[in-house]
XYZ file of C-alpha atoms in Angstrom:
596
model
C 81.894 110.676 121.346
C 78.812 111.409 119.283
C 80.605 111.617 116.172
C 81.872 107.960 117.176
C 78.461 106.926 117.694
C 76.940 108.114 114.352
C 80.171 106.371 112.957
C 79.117 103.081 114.672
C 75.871 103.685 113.419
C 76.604 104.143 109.656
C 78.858 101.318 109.571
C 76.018 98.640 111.540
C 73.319 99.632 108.842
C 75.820 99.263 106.263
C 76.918 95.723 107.344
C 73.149 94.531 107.377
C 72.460 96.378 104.124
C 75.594 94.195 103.135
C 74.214 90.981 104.938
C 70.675 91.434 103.677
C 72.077 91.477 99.774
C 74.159 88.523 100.722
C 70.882 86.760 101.493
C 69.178 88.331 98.579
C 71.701 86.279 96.395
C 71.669 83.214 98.182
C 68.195 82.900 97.621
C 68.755 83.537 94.335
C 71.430 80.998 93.919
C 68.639 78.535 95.641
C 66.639 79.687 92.632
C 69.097 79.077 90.117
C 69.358 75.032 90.544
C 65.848 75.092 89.732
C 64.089 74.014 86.679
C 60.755 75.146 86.998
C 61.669 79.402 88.732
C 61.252 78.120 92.275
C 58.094 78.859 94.545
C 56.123 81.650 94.267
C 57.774 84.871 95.769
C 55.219 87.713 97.192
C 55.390 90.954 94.956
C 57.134 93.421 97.498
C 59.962 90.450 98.138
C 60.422 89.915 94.493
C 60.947 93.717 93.600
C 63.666 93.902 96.744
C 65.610 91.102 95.003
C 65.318 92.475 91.760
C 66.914 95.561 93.377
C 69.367 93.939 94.461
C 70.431 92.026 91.374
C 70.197 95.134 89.202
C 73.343 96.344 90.418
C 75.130 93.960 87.982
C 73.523 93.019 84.944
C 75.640 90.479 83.918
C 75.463 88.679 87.508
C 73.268 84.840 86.742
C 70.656 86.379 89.710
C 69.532 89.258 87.223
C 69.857 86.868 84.240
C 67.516 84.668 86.173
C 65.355 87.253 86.616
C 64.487 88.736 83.153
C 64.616 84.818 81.696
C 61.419 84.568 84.391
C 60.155 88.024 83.727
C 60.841 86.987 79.468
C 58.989 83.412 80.152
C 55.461 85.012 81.695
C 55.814 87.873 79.138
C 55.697 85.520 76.369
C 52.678 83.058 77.564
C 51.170 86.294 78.744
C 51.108 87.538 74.738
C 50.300 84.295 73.258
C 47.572 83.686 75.083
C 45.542 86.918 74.624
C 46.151 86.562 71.109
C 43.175 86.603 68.582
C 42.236 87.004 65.009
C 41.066 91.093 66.600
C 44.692 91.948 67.840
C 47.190 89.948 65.974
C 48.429 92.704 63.964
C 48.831 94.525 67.422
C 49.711 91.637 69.386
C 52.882 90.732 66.728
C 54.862 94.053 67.735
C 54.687 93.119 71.208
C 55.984 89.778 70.307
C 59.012 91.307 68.444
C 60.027 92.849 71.874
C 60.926 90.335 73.748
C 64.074 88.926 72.766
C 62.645 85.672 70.901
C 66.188 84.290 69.800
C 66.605 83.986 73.306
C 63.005 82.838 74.360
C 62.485 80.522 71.005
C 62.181 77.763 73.306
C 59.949 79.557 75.583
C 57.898 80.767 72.584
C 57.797 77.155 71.012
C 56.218 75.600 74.393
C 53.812 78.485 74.925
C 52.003 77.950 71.474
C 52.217 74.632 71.360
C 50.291 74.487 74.739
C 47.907 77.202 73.987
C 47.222 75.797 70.598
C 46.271 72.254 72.071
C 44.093 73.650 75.083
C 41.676 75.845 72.263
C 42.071 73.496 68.820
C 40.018 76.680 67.468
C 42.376 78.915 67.399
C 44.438 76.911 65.562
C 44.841 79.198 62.286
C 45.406 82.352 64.970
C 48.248 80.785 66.572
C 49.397 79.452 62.492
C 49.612 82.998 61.247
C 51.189 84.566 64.421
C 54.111 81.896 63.601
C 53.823 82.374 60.223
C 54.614 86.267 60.704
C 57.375 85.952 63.222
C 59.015 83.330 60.842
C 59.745 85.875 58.091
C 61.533 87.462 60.358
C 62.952 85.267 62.395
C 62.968 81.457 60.388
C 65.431 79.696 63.504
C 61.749 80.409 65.780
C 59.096 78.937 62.361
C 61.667 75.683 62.363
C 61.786 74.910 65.931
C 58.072 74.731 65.667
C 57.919 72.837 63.265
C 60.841 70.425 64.040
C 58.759 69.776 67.951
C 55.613 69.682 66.243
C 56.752 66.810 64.357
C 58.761 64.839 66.823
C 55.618 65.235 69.291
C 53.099 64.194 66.229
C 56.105 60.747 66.064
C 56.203 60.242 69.665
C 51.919 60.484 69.875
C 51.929 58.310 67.143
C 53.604 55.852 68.527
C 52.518 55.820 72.093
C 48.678 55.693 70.015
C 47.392 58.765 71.440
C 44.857 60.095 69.618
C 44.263 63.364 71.861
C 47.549 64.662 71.203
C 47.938 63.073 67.617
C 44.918 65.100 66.640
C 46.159 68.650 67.850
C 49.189 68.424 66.654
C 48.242 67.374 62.800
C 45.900 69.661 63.044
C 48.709 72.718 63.709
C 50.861 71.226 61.126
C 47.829 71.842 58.829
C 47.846 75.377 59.576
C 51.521 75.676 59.077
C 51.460 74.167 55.415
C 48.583 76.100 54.530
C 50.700 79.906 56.033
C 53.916 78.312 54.015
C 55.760 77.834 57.053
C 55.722 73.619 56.263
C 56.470 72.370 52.822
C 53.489 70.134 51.471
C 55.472 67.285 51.202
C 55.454 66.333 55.490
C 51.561 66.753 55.052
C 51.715 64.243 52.371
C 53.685 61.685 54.368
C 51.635 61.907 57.097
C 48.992 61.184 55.344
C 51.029 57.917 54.071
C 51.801 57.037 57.532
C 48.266 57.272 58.429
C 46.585 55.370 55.935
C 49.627 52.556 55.582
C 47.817 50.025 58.378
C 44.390 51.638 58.676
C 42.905 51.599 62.667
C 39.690 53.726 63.074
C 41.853 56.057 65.518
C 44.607 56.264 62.183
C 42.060 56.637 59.966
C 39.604 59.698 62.201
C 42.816 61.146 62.296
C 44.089 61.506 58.755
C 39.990 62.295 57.878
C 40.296 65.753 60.391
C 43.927 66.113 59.037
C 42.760 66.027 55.300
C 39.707 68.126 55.765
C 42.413 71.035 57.474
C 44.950 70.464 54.892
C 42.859 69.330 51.658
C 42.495 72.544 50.130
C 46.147 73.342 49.364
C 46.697 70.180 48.606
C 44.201 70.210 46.060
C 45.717 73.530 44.515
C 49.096 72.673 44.700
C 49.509 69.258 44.806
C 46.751 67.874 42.811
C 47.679 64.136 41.620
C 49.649 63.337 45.397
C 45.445 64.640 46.751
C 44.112 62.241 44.374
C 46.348 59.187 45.425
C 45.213 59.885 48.612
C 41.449 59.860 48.298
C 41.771 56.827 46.177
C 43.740 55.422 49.598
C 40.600 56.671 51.566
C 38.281 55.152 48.723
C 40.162 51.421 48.792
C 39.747 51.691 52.974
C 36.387 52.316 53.037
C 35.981 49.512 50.190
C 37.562 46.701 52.291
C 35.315 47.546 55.252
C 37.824 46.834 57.983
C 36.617 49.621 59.801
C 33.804 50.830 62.075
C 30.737 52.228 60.316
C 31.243 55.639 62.452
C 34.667 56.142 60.704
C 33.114 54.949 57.080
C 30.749 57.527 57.719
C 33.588 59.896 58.534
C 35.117 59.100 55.371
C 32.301 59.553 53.182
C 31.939 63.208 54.783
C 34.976 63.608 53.630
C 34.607 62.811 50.146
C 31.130 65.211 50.131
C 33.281 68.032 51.508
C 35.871 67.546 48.590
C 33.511 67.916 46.049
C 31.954 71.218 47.970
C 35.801 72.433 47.350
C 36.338 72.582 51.121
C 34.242 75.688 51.314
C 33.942 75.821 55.475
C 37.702 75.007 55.360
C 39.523 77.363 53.283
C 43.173 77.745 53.147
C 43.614 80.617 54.800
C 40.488 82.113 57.255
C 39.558 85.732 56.382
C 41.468 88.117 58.339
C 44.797 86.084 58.962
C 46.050 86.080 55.339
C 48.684 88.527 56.781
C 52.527 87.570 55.073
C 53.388 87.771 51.362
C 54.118 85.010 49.518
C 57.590 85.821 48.378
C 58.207 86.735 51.736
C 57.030 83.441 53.138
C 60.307 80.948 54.053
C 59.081 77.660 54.131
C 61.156 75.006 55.665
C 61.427 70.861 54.461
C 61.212 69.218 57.334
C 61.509 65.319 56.201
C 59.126 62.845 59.059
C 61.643 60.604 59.344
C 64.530 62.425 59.465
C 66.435 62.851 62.995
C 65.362 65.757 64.188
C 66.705 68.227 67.006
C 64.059 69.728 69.336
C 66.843 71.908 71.601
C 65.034 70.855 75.085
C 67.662 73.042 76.785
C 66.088 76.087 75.283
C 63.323 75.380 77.632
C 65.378 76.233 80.710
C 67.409 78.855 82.201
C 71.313 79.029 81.717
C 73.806 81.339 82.372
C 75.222 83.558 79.587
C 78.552 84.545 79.718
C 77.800 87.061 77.043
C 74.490 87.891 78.034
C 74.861 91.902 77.469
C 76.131 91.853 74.104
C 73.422 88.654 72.899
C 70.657 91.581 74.307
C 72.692 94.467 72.365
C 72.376 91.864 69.239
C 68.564 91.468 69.341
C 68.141 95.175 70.220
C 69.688 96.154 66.922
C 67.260 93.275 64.862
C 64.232 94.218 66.509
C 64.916 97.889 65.661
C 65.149 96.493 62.244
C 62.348 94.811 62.525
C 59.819 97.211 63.850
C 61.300 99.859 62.116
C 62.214 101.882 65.623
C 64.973 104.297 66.099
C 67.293 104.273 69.012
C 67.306 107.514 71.385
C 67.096 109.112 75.083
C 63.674 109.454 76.753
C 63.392 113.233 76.594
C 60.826 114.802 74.245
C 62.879 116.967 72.521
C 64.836 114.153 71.378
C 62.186 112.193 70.532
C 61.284 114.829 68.071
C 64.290 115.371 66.884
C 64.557 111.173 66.348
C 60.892 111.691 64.601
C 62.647 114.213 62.068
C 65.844 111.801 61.319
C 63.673 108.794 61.005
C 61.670 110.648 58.006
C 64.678 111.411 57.095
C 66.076 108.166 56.807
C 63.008 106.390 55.371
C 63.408 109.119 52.098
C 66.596 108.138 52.159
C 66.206 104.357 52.153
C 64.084 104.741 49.001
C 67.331 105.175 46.938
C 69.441 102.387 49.226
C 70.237 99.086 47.059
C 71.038 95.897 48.350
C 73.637 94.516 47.637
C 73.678 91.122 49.205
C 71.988 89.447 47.193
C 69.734 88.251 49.501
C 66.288 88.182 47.958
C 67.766 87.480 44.687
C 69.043 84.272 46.809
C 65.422 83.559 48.539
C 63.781 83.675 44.988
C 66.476 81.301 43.516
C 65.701 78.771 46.212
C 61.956 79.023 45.873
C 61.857 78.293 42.075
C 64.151 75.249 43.058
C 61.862 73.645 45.523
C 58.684 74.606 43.274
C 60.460 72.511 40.292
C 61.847 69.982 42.210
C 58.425 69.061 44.382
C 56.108 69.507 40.493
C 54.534 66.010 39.961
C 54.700 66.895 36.601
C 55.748 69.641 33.508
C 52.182 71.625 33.833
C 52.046 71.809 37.860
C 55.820 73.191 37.638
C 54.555 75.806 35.070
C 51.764 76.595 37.152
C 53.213 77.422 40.583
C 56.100 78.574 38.820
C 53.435 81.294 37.023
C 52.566 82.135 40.976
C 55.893 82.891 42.069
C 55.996 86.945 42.770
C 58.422 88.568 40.019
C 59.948 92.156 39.791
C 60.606 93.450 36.221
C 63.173 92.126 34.490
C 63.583 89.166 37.020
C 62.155 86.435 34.015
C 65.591 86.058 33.193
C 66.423 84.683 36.662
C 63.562 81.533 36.245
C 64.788 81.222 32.661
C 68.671 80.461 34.754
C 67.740 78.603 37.510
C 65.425 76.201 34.574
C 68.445 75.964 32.662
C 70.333 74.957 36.088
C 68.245 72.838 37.189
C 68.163 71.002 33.882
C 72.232 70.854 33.928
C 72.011 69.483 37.759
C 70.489 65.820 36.329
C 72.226 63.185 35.541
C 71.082 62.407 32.360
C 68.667 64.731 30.073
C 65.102 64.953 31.131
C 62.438 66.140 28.783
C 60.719 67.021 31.794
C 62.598 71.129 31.650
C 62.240 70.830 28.093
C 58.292 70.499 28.164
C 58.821 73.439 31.306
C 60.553 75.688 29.087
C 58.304 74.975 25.991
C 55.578 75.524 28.037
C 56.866 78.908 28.831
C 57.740 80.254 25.540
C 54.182 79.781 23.830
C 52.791 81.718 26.992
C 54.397 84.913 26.282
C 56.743 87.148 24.052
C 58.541 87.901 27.267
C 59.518 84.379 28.061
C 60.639 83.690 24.370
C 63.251 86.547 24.624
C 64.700 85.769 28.092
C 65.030 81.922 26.381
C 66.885 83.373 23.440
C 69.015 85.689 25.434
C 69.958 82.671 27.771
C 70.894 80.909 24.687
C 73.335 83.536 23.562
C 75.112 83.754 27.331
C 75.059 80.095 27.745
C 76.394 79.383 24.848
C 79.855 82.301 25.174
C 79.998 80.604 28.605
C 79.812 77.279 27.725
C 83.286 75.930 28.130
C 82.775 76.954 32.098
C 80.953 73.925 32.242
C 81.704 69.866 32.509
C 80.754 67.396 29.511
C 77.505 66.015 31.618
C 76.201 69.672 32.102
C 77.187 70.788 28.661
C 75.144 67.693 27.384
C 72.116 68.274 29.422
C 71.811 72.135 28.599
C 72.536 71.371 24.701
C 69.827 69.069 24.715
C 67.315 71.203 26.450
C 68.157 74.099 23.315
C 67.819 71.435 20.728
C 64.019 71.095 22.406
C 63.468 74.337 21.980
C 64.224 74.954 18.655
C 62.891 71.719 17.692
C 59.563 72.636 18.948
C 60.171 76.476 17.757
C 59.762 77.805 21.124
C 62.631 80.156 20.106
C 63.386 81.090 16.528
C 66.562 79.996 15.121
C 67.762 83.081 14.114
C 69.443 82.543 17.446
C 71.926 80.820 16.113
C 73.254 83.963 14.639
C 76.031 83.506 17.253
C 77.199 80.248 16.153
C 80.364 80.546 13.624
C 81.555 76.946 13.401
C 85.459 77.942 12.273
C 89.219 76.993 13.386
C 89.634 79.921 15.175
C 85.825 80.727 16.666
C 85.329 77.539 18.217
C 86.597 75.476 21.317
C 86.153 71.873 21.936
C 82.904 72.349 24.090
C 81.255 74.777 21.494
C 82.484 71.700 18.910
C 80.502 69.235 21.579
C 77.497 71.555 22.713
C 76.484 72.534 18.598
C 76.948 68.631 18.071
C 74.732 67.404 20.470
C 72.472 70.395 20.194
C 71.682 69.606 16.332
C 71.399 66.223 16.623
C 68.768 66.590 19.532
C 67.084 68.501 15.926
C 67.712 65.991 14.047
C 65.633 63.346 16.089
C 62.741 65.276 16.684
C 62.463 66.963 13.442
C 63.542 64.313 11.036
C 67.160 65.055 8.555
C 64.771 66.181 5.530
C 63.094 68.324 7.474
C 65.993 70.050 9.482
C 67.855 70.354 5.993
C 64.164 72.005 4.206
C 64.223 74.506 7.434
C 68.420 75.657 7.165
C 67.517 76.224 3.775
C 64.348 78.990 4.984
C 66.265 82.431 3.842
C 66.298 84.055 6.790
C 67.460 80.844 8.599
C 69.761 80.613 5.931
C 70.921 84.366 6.501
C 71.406 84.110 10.340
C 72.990 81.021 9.578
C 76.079 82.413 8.106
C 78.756 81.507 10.568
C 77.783 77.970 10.923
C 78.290 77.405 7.135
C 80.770 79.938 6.300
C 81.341 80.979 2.272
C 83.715 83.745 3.109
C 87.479 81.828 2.608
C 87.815 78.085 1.659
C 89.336 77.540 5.020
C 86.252 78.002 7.338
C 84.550 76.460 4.688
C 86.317 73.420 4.799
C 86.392 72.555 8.503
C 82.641 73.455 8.293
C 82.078 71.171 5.594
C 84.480 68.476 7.848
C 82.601 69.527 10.891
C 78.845 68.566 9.977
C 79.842 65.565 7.733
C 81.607 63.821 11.253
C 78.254 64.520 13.206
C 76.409 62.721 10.397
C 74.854 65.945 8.845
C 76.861 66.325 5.835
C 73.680 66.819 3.727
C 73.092 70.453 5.257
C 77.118 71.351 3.693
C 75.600 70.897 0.071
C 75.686 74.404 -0.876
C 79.476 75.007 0.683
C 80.836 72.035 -1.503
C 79.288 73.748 -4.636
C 80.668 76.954 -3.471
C 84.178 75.777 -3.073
C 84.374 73.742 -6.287
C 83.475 76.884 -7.877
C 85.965 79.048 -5.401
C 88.950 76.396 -5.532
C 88.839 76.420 -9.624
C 88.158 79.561 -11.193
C 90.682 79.259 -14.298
C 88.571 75.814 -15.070
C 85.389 78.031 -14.478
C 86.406 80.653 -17.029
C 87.612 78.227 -19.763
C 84.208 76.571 -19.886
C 82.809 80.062 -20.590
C 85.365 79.993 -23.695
C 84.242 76.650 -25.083
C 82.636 77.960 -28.491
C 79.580 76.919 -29.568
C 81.200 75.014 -32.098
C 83.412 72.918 -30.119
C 80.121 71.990 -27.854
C 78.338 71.205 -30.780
C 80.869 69.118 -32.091
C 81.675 67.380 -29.191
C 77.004 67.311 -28.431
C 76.467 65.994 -32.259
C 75.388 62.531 -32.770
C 75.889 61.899 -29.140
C 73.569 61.333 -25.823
C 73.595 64.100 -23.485
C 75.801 62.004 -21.094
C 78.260 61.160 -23.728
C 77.565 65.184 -24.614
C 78.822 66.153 -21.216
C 81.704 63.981 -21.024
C 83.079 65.274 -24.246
C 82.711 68.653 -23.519
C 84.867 67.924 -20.041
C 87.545 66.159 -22.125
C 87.731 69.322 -23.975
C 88.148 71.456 -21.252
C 90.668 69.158 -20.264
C 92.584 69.748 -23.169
C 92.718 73.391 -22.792
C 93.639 73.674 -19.329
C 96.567 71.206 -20.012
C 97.477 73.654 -22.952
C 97.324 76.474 -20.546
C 99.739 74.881 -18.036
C 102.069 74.306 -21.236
C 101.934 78.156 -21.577
């Protein structure tokens, strides 16, 4: 009987144990249709229900959990953050899984950063970091910073208008936001000036100025000769005139209390920086549902994902909690990081990240010289020139028609340095043995850009060495690309002048394949060649050559004309008449020869 009883027993604290989880869950369910986490829950409550979910990891109640316990962690960090601890304060960051929490991440600085407008270039660089790691978290920043700046604008609220220009500011001058949104708000702002437009784009301006100034230099003037034409139509109040003449005093002291980046948060490398073109008025997705909780079906192996990239990230080896292994992890890491020194990558991918950056950098240049200058800026490894050399020449190909615009670029480039010259005349020599790879418009383009070059003698023309204009060493697009390529030459430089430089010697001498004296045949479609293309003056020297080479015998008999004959045939005669005689005489003998 008292065996029964403790059996009783056992089984009646089991079936509330049971009961009590049951209600455990049910409140969690209650918290799960919940957008905000439900009421507050006292501390000794909250860790039961925890226990109780942490049976099954998977379950939505524990996934509800950590997405709470992920959402205060998150504020919790971006709040204490400071110009001090940010470089302590970003590893924490990197913990918590922010692919998940982007949402979470994007709300908590966004609300920090318009509560303390001070901290604006703190909370700049902490995104700045985190989006060379991490770009999806950097662009949903962005992408609600803008849509909130649209919405303010249009609902005229100046409170939140002002905050949020002000953290775009910050995120142009880290990188993180191409210059080109800053420059359209600023149009936007100025288009139909109010004083609250107009107070705004001043504070905007003063953040933003400074890079603009560097990088953008004509687009800053166009916009302080907007700000000059508002304040001369006096439309607005004096207290925003006054604003605007600040303005114009802290431009000429170069922005000096508003640098581009505040001492102590110039923390990411430019070539590591990812910056993102965001366009103002392009539709834009925000992702409000990454705000909220929702249940992950594959919730363990999303957290095994993130595990693996923040160990990549933070450099952090996986292992047990014991200390021996922990030293034994301590050894393998040094290990590994000797080893790593001798690991090559083979994706590509920075090769791919420095592509892209010379693109935008050309394709956002107002003009030849800005494009040469950032381009100067852009970080290079030895032996990368060759790379900016390609993507010129790309870019160049990519236009519709020829601009003189990557001409002047590579011109530009050439007279700067030996270095650049060589990578030019290298590219020459691979473009043109690749050249039939590519369609007539980007043959054209490319062609044209060498003719510039040479033109201009940014490269020498012994380059040209690698040009043999024959039957058999030619295709159709060499035919095409040497055409248009010479007569790009021959419009800069002038015929008499092209034909005085292929006749320099050592021109001349690297010249030797285009006009070939070796057998009458290459000679011949030379000669054919550059008379179609309207340079037939530059075969003079092959024609001599094969008169000479196509009649030797008549060549040889004129050396056996005595002196007599010429004398006979010169006396009492003009030197014309003196010259035709003597070829009537030569004549004669080489019909007498055929007789023989």
């Amino acid at each position: 009987m008292e065996l029964d009883a403790d059996a009783q027993a056992a089984a009646l604290a089991a079936q509330k144990e049971a009961q009590k989880e049951t209600a455990q869950r049910a409140e969690f369910a209650k918290l799960l249709n919940t957008r905000s986490g439900g009421v507050y829950l006292p501390p000794a409550r909250l860790r039961a229900m925890q226990a109780a979910a942490s049976s099954d990891k998977a379950s939505p109640e524990y996934q509800r959990l950590s997405w709470d316990a992920l959402r205060k962690s998150i504020t919790g960090i971006v709040n204490r953050v400071n110009i001090a601890n940010i470089k302590l304060i970003v590893p924490e960051l990197f913990a918590e899984n922010l692919i998940r929490g982007r949402g979470l991440f994007s709300r908590s600085v966004m609300k920090a950063q318009a509560s303390s407008l001070p901290f604006t270039p703190v909370f700049a660089a902490l995104v700045s970091i985190i989006n060379t790691k991490l770009p999806q978290v950097g662009e949903l920043v962005l992408t609600r910073l803008i849509s909130q700046f649209r919405k303010s604008f249009k609902r005229n609220d100046k409170i939140v208008c002002h905050s949020t220009t002000t953290f775009i500011a910050h995120l142009v001058n880290q990188g993180v936001a191409h210059e080109i949104i800053a420059l359209q708000i600023l149009v936007l702002l100025l288009e139909r000036p109010t004083d609250d437009s107009i107070e705004i784009a001043v504070g905007f301006t003063r953040e933003v100025g400074a890079f603009l100034a560097e990088n953008s230099p004509k687009a800053n003037a166009t916009v302080f000769e907007r700000f000059r034409a508002v304040l001369n139509e006096g439309s607005i109040s004096q207290r925003v005139q006054y604003m605007i003449e600040v303005l114009m005093q802290v431009r000429k002291d170069k922005y000096k209390d508003n640098p581009i980046l505040p001492e102590g948060l110039d923390l990411v490398e430019e070539d590591e920086q990812i910056t993102h073109q965001i366009q103002l008025e392009e539709e834009l997705q925000i992702q409000e549902g990454l705000n909220i909780f929702k249940f992950d079906a594959n919730y363990m192996e999303n957290e095994e994902k993130y595990k693996a990239i923040k160990n990549e990230i933070l450099g952090e080896e996986s292992g047990d909690e014991s200390g021996s292994e922990e030293e034994d992890s301590e050894e393998e890491d040094e290990d590994v990081a000797e080893d790593k020194e001798g690991i090559e990558d083979r994706t590509e991918t920075n090769l791919v990240n420095l592509r892209r950056i010379i693109y935008l950098t050309i394709m956002n240049a107002l003009n030849y010289e800005e494009a040469v200058h950032k381009l100067l800026k852009v970080q290079l490894q030895e032996g990368q020139e060759i790379e900016l050399v390609n993507m010129i020449i790309e870019c160049c190909s990519q236009e519709r028609s020829y601009s003189t615009f990557y001409g002047l670029i590579g011109e530009r480039f050439s007279k700067l340095n030996r270095i650049w010259t060589d990578s030019f005349e290298q590219a020459f020599n691979n473009y043109y043995t690749t050249i039939h790879r590519y369609e007539t418009n980007r043959l054209r383009n490319i062609a044209r850009f060498f003719g510039h070059l040479m033109a201009t003698d940014a490269v020498s023309w012994v380059v040209l060495d690698c040009v043999k204009v024959n039957e058999d060493d030619t295709t159709s697009s060499s035919r095409i690309f040497i055409k248009i390529m010479m007569q790009e030459m021959m419009e800069s430089l002038g015929l008499k002048v092209l034909a005085e430089r292929f006749s320099d010697p050592e021109v001349k001498h690297a010249c030797a394949g285009m006009f070939p004296m070796d057998i009458p045949k290459n000679t011949r479609f030379s000669i054919n060649y550059f008379t179609s293309i309207g340079l037939g003056v530059l075969t003079e020297n092959m024609r001599e050559y094969l008169k000479v080479r196509l009649h030797p015998l008549a060549f040889c008999i004129l050396l056996t004309c005595t002196s007599t004959e010429c004398s006979q045939a010169d006396h009492g005669a003009t030197p014309r008449d003196a010259r035709s005689r003597i070829f009537v005489v030569l004549r004669l003998r080489l019909v007498g020869f055929r007789q023989l």
